[in-house]
Short mmCIF file of C-alpha atoms in Angstrom, two decimals:
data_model
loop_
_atom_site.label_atom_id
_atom_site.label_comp_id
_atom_site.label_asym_id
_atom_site.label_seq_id
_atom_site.Cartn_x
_atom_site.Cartn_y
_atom_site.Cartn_z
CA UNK A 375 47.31 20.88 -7.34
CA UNK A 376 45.24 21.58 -4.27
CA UNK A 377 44.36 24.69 -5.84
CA UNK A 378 42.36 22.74 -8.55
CA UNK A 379 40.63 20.93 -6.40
CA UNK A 380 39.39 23.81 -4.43
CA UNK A 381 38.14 25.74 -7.75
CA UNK A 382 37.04 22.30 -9.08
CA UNK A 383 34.47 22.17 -5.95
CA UNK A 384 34.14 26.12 -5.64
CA UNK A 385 32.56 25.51 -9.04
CA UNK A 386 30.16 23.13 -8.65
CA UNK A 387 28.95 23.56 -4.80
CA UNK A 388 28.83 27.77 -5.95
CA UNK A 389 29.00 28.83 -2.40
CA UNK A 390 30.20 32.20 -3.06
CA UNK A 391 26.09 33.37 -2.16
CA UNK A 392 26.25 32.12 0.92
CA UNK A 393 25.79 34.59 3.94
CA UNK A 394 28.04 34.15 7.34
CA UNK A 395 25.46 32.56 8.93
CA UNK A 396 24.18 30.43 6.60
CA UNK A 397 28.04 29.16 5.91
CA UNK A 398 28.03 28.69 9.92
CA UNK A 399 25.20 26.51 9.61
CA UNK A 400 26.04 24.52 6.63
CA UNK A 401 26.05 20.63 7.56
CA UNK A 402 27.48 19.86 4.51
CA UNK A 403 30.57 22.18 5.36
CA UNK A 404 30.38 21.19 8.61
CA UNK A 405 31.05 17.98 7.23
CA UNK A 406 33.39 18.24 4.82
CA UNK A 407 35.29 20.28 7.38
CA UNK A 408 35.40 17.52 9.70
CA UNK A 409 37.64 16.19 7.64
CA UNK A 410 39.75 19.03 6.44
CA UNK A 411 40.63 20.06 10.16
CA UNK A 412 41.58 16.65 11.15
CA UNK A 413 43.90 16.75 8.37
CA UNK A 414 45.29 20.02 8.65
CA UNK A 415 45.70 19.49 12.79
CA UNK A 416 47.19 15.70 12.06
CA UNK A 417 49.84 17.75 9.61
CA UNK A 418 50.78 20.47 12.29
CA UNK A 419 51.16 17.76 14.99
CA UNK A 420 53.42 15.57 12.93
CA UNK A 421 55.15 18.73 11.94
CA UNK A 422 56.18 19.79 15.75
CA UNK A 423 56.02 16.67 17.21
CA UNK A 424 58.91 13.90 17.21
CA UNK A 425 56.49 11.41 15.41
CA UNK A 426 53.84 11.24 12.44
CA UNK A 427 50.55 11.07 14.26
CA UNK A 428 46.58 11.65 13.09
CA UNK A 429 44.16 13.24 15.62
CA UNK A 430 40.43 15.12 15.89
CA UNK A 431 40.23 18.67 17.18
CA UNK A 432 37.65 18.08 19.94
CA UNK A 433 34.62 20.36 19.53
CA UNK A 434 35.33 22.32 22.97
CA UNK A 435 38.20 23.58 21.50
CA UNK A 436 36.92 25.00 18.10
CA UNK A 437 33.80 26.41 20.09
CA UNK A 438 36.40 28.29 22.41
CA UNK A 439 37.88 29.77 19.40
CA UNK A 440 35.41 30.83 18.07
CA UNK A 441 34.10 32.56 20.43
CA UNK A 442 37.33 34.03 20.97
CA UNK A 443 37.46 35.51 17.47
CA UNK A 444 33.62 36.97 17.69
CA UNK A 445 31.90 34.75 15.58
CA UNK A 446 29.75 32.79 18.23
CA UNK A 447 27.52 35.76 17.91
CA UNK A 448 26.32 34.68 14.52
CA UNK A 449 25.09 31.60 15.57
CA UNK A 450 21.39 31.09 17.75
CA UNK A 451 21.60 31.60 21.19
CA UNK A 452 20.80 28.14 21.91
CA UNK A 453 23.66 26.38 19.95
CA UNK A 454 25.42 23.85 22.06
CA UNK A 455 29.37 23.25 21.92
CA UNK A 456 28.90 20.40 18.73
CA UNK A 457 26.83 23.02 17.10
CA UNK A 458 29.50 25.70 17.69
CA UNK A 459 32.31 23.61 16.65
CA UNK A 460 30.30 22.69 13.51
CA UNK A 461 30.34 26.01 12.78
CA UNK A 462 34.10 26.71 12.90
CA UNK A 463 34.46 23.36 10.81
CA UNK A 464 31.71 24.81 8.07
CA UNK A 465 33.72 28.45 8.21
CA UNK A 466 37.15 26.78 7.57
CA UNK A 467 36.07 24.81 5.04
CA UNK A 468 34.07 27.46 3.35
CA UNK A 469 37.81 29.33 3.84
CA UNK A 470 39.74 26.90 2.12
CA UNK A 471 37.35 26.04 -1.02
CA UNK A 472 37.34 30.14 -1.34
CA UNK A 473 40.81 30.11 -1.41
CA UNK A 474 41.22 31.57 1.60
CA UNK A 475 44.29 29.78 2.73
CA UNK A 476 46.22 26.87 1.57
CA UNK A 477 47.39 23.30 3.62
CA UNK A 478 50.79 24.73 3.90
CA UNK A 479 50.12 28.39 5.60
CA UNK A 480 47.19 26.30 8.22
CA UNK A 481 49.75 23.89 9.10
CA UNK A 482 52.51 26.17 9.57
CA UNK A 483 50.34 28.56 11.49
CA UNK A 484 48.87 25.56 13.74
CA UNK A 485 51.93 23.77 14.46
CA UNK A 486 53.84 26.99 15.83
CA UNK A 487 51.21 27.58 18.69
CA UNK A 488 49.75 23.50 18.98
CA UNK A 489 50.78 23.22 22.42
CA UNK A 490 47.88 25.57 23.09
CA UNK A 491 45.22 24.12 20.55
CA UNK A 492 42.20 27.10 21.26
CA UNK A 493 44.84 29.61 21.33
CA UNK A 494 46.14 28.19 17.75
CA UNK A 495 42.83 27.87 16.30
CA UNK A 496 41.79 31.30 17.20
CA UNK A 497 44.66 32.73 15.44
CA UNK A 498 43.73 30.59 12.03
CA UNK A 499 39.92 31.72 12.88
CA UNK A 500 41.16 34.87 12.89
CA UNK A 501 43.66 34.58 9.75
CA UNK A 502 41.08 33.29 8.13
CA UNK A 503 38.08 35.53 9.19
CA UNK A 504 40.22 38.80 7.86
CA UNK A 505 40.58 37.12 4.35
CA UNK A 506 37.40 36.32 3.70
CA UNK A 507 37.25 39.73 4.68
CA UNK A 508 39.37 41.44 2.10
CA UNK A 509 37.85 39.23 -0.80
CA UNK B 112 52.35 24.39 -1.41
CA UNK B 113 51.50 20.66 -0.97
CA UNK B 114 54.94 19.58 -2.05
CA UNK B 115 56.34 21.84 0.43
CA UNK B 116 54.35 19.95 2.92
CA UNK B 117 55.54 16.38 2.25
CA UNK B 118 59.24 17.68 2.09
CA UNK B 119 59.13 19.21 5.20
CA UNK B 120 57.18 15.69 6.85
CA UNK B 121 59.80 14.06 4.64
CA UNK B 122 63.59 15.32 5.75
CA UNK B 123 61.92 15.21 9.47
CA UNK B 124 61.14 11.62 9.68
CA UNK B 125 63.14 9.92 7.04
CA UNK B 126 61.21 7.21 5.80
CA UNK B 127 63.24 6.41 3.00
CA UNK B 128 65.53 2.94 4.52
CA UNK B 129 61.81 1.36 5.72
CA UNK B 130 61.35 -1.90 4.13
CA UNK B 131 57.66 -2.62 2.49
CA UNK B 132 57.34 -4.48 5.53
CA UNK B 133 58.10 -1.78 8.13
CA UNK B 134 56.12 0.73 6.52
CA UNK B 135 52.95 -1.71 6.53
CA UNK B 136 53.32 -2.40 10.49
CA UNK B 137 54.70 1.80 11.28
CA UNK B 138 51.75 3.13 13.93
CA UNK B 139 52.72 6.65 13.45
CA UNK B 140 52.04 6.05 9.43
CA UNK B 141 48.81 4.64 10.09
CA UNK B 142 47.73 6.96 12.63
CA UNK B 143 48.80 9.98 10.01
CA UNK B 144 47.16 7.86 7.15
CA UNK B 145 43.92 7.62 8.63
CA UNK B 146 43.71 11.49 8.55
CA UNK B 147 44.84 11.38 5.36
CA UNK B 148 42.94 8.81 3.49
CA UNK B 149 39.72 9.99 4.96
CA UNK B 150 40.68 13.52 3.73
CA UNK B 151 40.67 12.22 0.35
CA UNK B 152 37.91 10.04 0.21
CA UNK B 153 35.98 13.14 1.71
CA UNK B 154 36.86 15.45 -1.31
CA UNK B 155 36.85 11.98 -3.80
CA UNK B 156 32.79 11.79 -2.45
CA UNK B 157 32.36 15.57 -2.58
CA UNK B 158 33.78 15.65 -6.14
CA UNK B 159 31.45 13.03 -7.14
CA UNK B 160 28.03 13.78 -5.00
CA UNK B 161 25.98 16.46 -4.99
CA UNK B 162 26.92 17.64 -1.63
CA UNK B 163 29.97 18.69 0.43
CA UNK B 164 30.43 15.78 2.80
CA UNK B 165 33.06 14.34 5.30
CA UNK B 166 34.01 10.68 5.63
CA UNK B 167 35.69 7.67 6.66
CA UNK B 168 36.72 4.77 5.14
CA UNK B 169 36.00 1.85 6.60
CA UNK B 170 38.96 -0.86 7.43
CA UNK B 171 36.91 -3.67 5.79
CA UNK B 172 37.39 -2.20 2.64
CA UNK B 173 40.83 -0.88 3.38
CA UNK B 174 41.80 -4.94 4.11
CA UNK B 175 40.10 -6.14 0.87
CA UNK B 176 41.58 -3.90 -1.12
CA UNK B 177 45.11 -4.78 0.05
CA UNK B 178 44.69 -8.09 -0.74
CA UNK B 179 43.73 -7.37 -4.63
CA UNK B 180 46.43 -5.49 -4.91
CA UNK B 181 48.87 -8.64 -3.58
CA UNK B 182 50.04 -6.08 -0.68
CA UNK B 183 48.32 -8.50 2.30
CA UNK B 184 51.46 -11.25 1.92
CA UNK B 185 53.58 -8.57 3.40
CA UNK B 186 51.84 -8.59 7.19
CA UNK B 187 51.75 -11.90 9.60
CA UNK B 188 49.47 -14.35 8.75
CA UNK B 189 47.47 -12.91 12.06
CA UNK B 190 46.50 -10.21 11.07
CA UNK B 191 43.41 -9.02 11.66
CA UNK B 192 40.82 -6.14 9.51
CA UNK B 193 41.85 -3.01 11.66
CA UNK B 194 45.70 -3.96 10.98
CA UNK B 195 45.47 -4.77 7.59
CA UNK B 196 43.56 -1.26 6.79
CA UNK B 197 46.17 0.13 9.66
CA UNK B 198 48.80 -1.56 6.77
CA UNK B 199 47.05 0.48 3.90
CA UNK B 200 46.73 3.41 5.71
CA UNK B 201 49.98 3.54 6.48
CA UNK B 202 51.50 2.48 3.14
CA UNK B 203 48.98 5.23 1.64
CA UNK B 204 50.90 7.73 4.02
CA UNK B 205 54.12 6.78 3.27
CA UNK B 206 53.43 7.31 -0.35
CA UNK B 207 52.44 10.73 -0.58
CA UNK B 208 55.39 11.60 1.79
CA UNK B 209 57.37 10.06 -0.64
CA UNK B 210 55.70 11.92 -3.86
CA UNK B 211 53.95 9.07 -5.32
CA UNK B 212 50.88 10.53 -5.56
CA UNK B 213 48.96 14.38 -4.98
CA UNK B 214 45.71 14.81 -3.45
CA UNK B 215 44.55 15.62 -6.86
CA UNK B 216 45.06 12.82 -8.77
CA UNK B 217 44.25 10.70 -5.95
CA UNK B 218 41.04 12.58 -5.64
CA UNK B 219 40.17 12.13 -9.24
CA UNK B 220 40.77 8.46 -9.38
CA UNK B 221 38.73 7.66 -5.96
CA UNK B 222 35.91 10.07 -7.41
CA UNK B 223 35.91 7.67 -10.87
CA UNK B 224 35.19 4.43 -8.98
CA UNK B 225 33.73 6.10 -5.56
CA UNK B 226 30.44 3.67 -6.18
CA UNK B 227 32.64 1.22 -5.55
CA UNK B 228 35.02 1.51 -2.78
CA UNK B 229 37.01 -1.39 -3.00
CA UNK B 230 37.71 -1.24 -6.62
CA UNK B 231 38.47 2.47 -6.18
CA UNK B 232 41.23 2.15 -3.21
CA UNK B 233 42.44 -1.11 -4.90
CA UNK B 234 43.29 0.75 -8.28
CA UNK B 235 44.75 3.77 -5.91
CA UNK B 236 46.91 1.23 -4.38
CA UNK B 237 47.83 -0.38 -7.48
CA UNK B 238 48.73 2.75 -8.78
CA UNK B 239 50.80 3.65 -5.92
CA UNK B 240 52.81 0.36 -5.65
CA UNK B 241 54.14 0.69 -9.32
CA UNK B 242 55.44 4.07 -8.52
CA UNK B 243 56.97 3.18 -5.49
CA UNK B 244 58.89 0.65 -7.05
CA UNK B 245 59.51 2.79 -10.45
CA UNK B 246 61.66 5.39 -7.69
#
């Protein structure tokens, strides 16, 4: 099911062009992957925690990671810490419409190390940043 | 990989002795709904638009669409907006932990009537409350 609704937007949004940079720039990713983060970090929480809960990622912390995994250096020099966490929202959202990963694997992956939120988001960066890789 | 998701959520925190009533006043459903619910109405707009966007929905026409649906009787006269789209939120939650609905078709129906957001979350919660009560 989620896997038709990725290649039902893959389809018409025809990102596949898109360079690195221009993915890390995308507001309309960025966007989007507001929303998918929030989801996937409200689904690892609930997951290791004793209670259902919904939360943001704060932008610090997707910034951190990202620099962590290398890919700060795509973006201009003068990109503030909303800009860089943007761009880890566009990149993960670009990942998961590309099939990159699936709701399951993110959650899974999150929830093991979300006592440490930069550390757990640099290891889905990462995840993800090798299988975008491969493709 | 979605359904593996809910079951896991499911066998955690089972929700299946709440009474209409508790699930409509649960915080931890809400809080886990709001995620949720703007998740989908991000991919319903997306679907529909020409551009990848992120979203919330706003309580206002969480509350009114409760109350089409006949839902509202359930919660103390008292309440106010934010709990009654709290209510919806959370019964929203509870649903797709309990397998009444996928992101999919969820996504499809939102997308049909997303000019219209109160008609499109009160036919999602229409839909939801008869197969709640079909289980």
């Amino acid at each position: 099911m989620e896997d038709n609704l990725k290649k039902s937007l893959r389809l018409k949004f025809g990102l596949s062009e898109l360079s690195l940079n221009q993915i890390m720039l995308n507001k309309s990713l960025a966007s989007f992957g507001d929303a998918l983060v929030n989801f996937i970090y409200s689904l690892a929480l609930s997951e290791k925690n004793l209670e259902l809960t919904g939360a943001k990622v704060k932008s610090q912390v997707l910034a951190e990671s990202l620099k962590r995994v290398d890919l700060r250096k795509h973006l201009p020099n003068r990109s503030d810490r909303h800009s860089q966490g943007d761009a880890a929202e566009a990149f993960i959202a670009y990942a998961w419409l590309q099939d990159g990963f699936n709701l399951e694997e993110a959650t899974t992956l999150i929830s093991t190390h979300v006592d440490e939120p930069v550390e757990a988001f640099s290891k889905f960066l990462e995840l993800i940043k090798k299988r975008l890789m491969m493709h």
